[in-house]
Amino acid sequence: MSASCLMVGAAMIALAPSGQFSLEWTHSVEKEGWREHWQVTDHGTLRLVGAAVKGSGAGMEPGPGGHFENGWWVWKADGPEVPELELAASGATVSGWTLCAKDCQTLGVTPEAPIRIAPCPTTGN
């Protein structure tokens, strides 16, 4: 069973029962949307399972098997498991990140310490 929440900095964010969440932002060079879909694994790690880009160029090429869908290049991913994500929060980029789990919130719009995203710790195994 996947974790039911994420730690985003010091805050807990509820996840849907699927244990999935997405991160979306505007690419700093191309000024186009980028979206990643993440899964909390049964091992208490994070795995990239899909991505989409609104355009291409400057490192935004669609991944293998990418197809055009509703204005986005979309593809499945099978990234390695990682213990956490760390988002820089300079406040000087085109946008912050939009994190969507059960609800959406914007992160990193203003200068602050890097934002750590990790599965909530499990208790009593």
PDB file of C-alpha atoms in Angstrom:
ATOM      1  CA  MET A   1       0.000   0.000   0.000  1.00  0.00           C
ATOM      2  CA  SER A   2       1.330   3.438  -0.937  1.00  0.00           C
ATOM      3  CA  ALA A   3       1.822   6.294   1.501  1.00  0.00           C
ATOM      4  CA  SER A   4      -1.221   8.466   2.120  1.00  0.00           C
ATOM      5  CA  CYS A   5       0.671  11.737   2.328  1.00  0.00           C
ATOM      6  CA  LEU A   6       3.732  13.729   1.298  1.00  0.00           C
ATOM      7  CA  MET A   7       5.977  15.879   3.404  1.00  0.00           C
ATOM      8  CA  VAL A   8       6.402  19.187   1.576  1.00  0.00           C
ATOM      9  CA  GLY A   9       8.882  21.108   3.666  1.00  0.00           C
ATOM     10  CA  ALA A  10       7.363  20.896   7.157  1.00  0.00           C
ATOM     11  CA  ALA A  11       3.776  20.445   5.905  1.00  0.00           C
ATOM     12  CA  MET A  12       1.885  17.209   5.293  1.00  0.00           C
ATOM     13  CA  ILE A  13      -0.101  17.014   2.044  1.00  0.00           C
ATOM     14  CA  ALA A  14      -2.808  14.357   1.650  1.00  0.00           C
ATOM     15  CA  LEU A  15      -2.563  12.059  -1.365  1.00  0.00           C
ATOM     16  CA  ALA A  16      -5.285  10.254  -3.268  1.00  0.00           C
ATOM     17  CA  PRO A  17      -5.479   6.506  -2.525  1.00  0.00           C
ATOM     18  CA  SER A  18      -3.407   5.864  -5.675  1.00  0.00           C
ATOM     19  CA  GLY A  19      -0.391   7.538  -4.020  1.00  0.00           C
ATOM     20  CA  GLN A  20       0.156   9.709  -7.083  1.00  0.00           C
ATOM     21  CA  PHE A  21       0.840  13.429  -7.410  1.00  0.00           C
ATOM     22  CA  SER A  22       1.942  15.800 -10.138  1.00  0.00           C
ATOM     23  CA  LEU A  23       4.342  18.721 -10.405  1.00  0.00           C
ATOM     24  CA  GLU A  24       3.883  21.356 -13.105  1.00  0.00           C
ATOM     25  CA  TRP A  25       5.947  24.438 -13.928  1.00  0.00           C
ATOM     26  CA  THR A  26       6.918  26.745 -16.790  1.00  0.00           C
ATOM     27  CA  HIS A  27      10.274  26.000 -18.424  1.00  0.00           C
ATOM     28  CA  SER A  28      12.611  28.935 -17.779  1.00  0.00           C
ATOM     29  CA  VAL A  29      13.999  29.135 -21.330  1.00  0.00           C
ATOM     30  CA  GLU A  30      11.179  27.956 -23.589  1.00  0.00           C
ATOM     31  CA  LYS A  31       8.396  29.483 -21.426  1.00  0.00           C
ATOM     32  CA  GLU A  32       6.286  26.368 -22.022  1.00  0.00           C
ATOM     33  CA  GLY A  33       4.549  24.047 -19.562  1.00  0.00           C
ATOM     34  CA  TRP A  34       6.223  20.945 -18.144  1.00  0.00           C
ATOM     35  CA  ARG A  35       4.353  18.358 -16.071  1.00  0.00           C
ATOM     36  CA  GLU A  36       5.592  15.270 -14.227  1.00  0.00           C
ATOM     37  CA  HIS A  37       3.532  12.512 -12.622  1.00  0.00           C
ATOM     38  CA  TRP A  38       5.026  10.830  -9.563  1.00  0.00           C
ATOM     39  CA  GLN A  39       4.093   7.726  -7.581  1.00  0.00           C
ATOM     40  CA  VAL A  40       4.865   6.996  -3.936  1.00  0.00           C
ATOM     41  CA  THR A  41       6.101   3.400  -3.975  1.00  0.00           C
ATOM     42  CA  ASP A  42       5.497   0.649  -1.452  1.00  0.00           C
ATOM     43  CA  HIS A  43       9.178   1.071  -0.489  1.00  0.00           C
ATOM     44  CA  GLY A  44       8.587   4.635   0.756  1.00  0.00           C
ATOM     45  CA  THR A  45      10.320   6.231  -2.229  1.00  0.00           C
ATOM     46  CA  LEU A  46       9.211   8.314  -5.215  1.00  0.00           C
ATOM     47  CA  ARG A  47       9.168   7.167  -8.856  1.00  0.00           C
ATOM     48  CA  LEU A  48       8.579   9.263 -11.981  1.00  0.00           C
ATOM     49  CA  VAL A  49       5.798   7.482 -13.937  1.00  0.00           C
ATOM     50  CA  GLY A  50       4.909   9.986 -16.648  1.00  0.00           C
ATOM     51  CA  ALA A  51       5.632  13.413 -18.073  1.00  0.00           C
ATOM     52  CA  ALA A  52       4.309  15.936 -20.553  1.00  0.00           C
ATOM     53  CA  VAL A  53       5.632  19.079 -22.217  1.00  0.00           C
ATOM     54  CA  LYS A  54       3.657  21.803 -23.961  1.00  0.00           C
ATOM     55  CA  GLY A  55       6.393  22.434 -26.570  1.00  0.00           C
ATOM     56  CA  SER A  56       9.825  21.201 -27.509  1.00  0.00           C
ATOM     57  CA  GLY A  57      13.343  22.606 -27.607  1.00  0.00           C
ATOM     58  CA  ALA A  58      16.050  23.540 -25.065  1.00  0.00           C
ATOM     59  CA  GLY A  59      15.921  20.176 -23.299  1.00  0.00           C
ATOM     60  CA  MET A  60      12.148  19.740 -23.593  1.00  0.00           C
ATOM     61  CA  GLU A  61      12.046  16.955 -26.167  1.00  0.00           C
ATOM     62  CA  PRO A  62       9.315  14.368 -25.565  1.00  0.00           C
ATOM     63  CA  GLY A  63      10.473  11.065 -24.093  1.00  0.00           C
ATOM     64  CA  PRO A  64      10.355   7.673 -25.820  1.00  0.00           C
ATOM     65  CA  GLY A  65       6.868   6.790 -27.012  1.00  0.00           C
ATOM     66  CA  GLY A  66       5.732  10.402 -26.712  1.00  0.00           C
ATOM     67  CA  HIS A  67       2.499  11.306 -28.467  1.00  0.00           C
ATOM     68  CA  PHE A  68       0.559  14.539 -28.915  1.00  0.00           C
ATOM     69  CA  GLU A  69      -2.556  14.737 -26.736  1.00  0.00           C
ATOM     70  CA  ASN A  70      -4.701  17.787 -25.948  1.00  0.00           C
ATOM     71  CA  GLY A  71      -1.897  20.233 -26.797  1.00  0.00           C
ATOM     72  CA  TRP A  72       0.821  18.374 -24.831  1.00  0.00           C
ATOM     73  CA  TRP A  73       3.524  15.879 -25.773  1.00  0.00           C
ATOM     74  CA  VAL A  74       2.842  13.048 -23.302  1.00  0.00           C
ATOM     75  CA  TRP A  75       4.867   9.927 -22.451  1.00  0.00           C
ATOM     76  CA  LYS A  76       5.124   7.234 -19.819  1.00  0.00           C
ATOM     77  CA  ALA A  77       8.274   7.047 -17.730  1.00  0.00           C
ATOM     78  CA  ASP A  78       9.792   4.385 -15.528  1.00  0.00           C
ATOM     79  CA  GLY A  79      12.242   6.438 -13.539  1.00  0.00           C
ATOM     80  CA  PRO A  80      14.416   5.082 -10.755  1.00  0.00           C
ATOM     81  CA  GLU A  81      13.132   5.221  -7.185  1.00  0.00           C
ATOM     82  CA  VAL A  82      14.407   8.296  -5.339  1.00  0.00           C
ATOM     83  CA  PRO A  83      14.054   9.089  -1.627  1.00  0.00           C
ATOM     84  CA  GLU A  84      12.991  12.708  -2.174  1.00  0.00           C
ATOM     85  CA  LEU A  85      12.782  15.643  -4.561  1.00  0.00           C
ATOM     86  CA  GLU A  86      14.399  18.988  -3.856  1.00  0.00           C
ATOM     87  CA  LEU A  87      13.003  22.038  -5.634  1.00  0.00           C
ATOM     88  CA  ALA A  88      15.077  25.213  -5.773  1.00  0.00           C
ATOM     89  CA  ALA A  89      13.044  28.265  -4.799  1.00  0.00           C
ATOM     90  CA  SER A  90      14.920  31.328  -6.046  1.00  0.00           C
ATOM     91  CA  GLY A  91      11.815  33.377  -6.775  1.00  0.00           C
ATOM     92  CA  ALA A  92      13.628  34.556  -9.928  1.00  0.00           C
ATOM     93  CA  THR A  93      12.303  31.970 -12.379  1.00  0.00           C
ATOM     94  CA  VAL A  94       9.310  32.225 -14.706  1.00  0.00           C
ATOM     95  CA  SER A  95       7.047  30.388 -12.261  1.00  0.00           C
ATOM     96  CA  GLY A  96       6.918  28.344  -9.122  1.00  0.00           C
ATOM     97  CA  TRP A  97       5.784  24.729  -9.140  1.00  0.00           C
ATOM     98  CA  THR A  98       2.187  23.600  -8.906  1.00  0.00           C
ATOM     99  CA  LEU A  99       1.951  20.440  -6.827  1.00  0.00           C
ATOM    100  CA  CYS A 100      -1.350  18.570  -7.203  1.00  0.00           C
ATOM    101  CA  ALA A 101      -2.319  15.665  -4.987  1.00  0.00           C
ATOM    102  CA  LYS A 102      -5.894  15.769  -3.679  1.00  0.00           C
ATOM    103  CA  ASP A 103      -5.707  19.560  -4.061  1.00  0.00           C
ATOM    104  CA  CYS A 104      -3.238  21.846  -5.823  1.00  0.00           C
ATOM    105  CA  GLN A 105      -0.866  24.381  -4.316  1.00  0.00           C
ATOM    106  CA  THR A 106       1.885  26.591  -5.694  1.00  0.00           C
ATOM    107  CA  LEU A 107       5.410  26.273  -4.278  1.00  0.00           C
ATOM    108  CA  GLY A 108       8.649  28.236  -4.696  1.00  0.00           C
ATOM    109  CA  VAL A 109       7.305  31.483  -6.158  1.00  0.00           C
ATOM    110  CA  THR A 110       9.230  33.619  -3.665  1.00  0.00           C
ATOM    111  CA  PRO A 111      12.870  33.199  -2.612  1.00  0.00           C
ATOM    112  CA  GLU A 112      13.180  30.618   0.145  1.00  0.00           C
ATOM    113  CA  ALA A 113      15.178  27.568   1.112  1.00  0.00           C
ATOM    114  CA  PRO A 114      14.941  24.599  -1.271  1.00  0.00           C
ATOM    115  CA  ILE A 115      11.667  22.724  -0.881  1.00  0.00           C
ATOM    116  CA  ARG A 116      11.982  19.044   0.017  1.00  0.00           C
ATOM    117  CA  ILE A 117       9.231  16.644  -1.116  1.00  0.00           C
ATOM    118  CA  ALA A 118       9.261  13.137   0.351  1.00  0.00           C
ATOM    119  CA  PRO A 119       6.788  10.431   1.347  1.00  0.00           C
ATOM    120  CA  CYS A 120       5.511  10.763   4.900  1.00  0.00           C
ATOM    121  CA  PRO A 121       7.344   8.479   7.306  1.00  0.00           C
ATOM    122  CA  THR A 122       5.566   5.211   7.956  1.00  0.00           C
ATOM    123  CA  THR A 123       4.824   4.096  11.474  1.00  0.00           C
ATOM    124  CA  GLY A 124       4.624   0.669  13.024  1.00  0.00           C
ATOM    125  CA  ASN A 125       5.505  -1.915  10.378  1.00  0.00           C
TER     126      ASN A 125
END
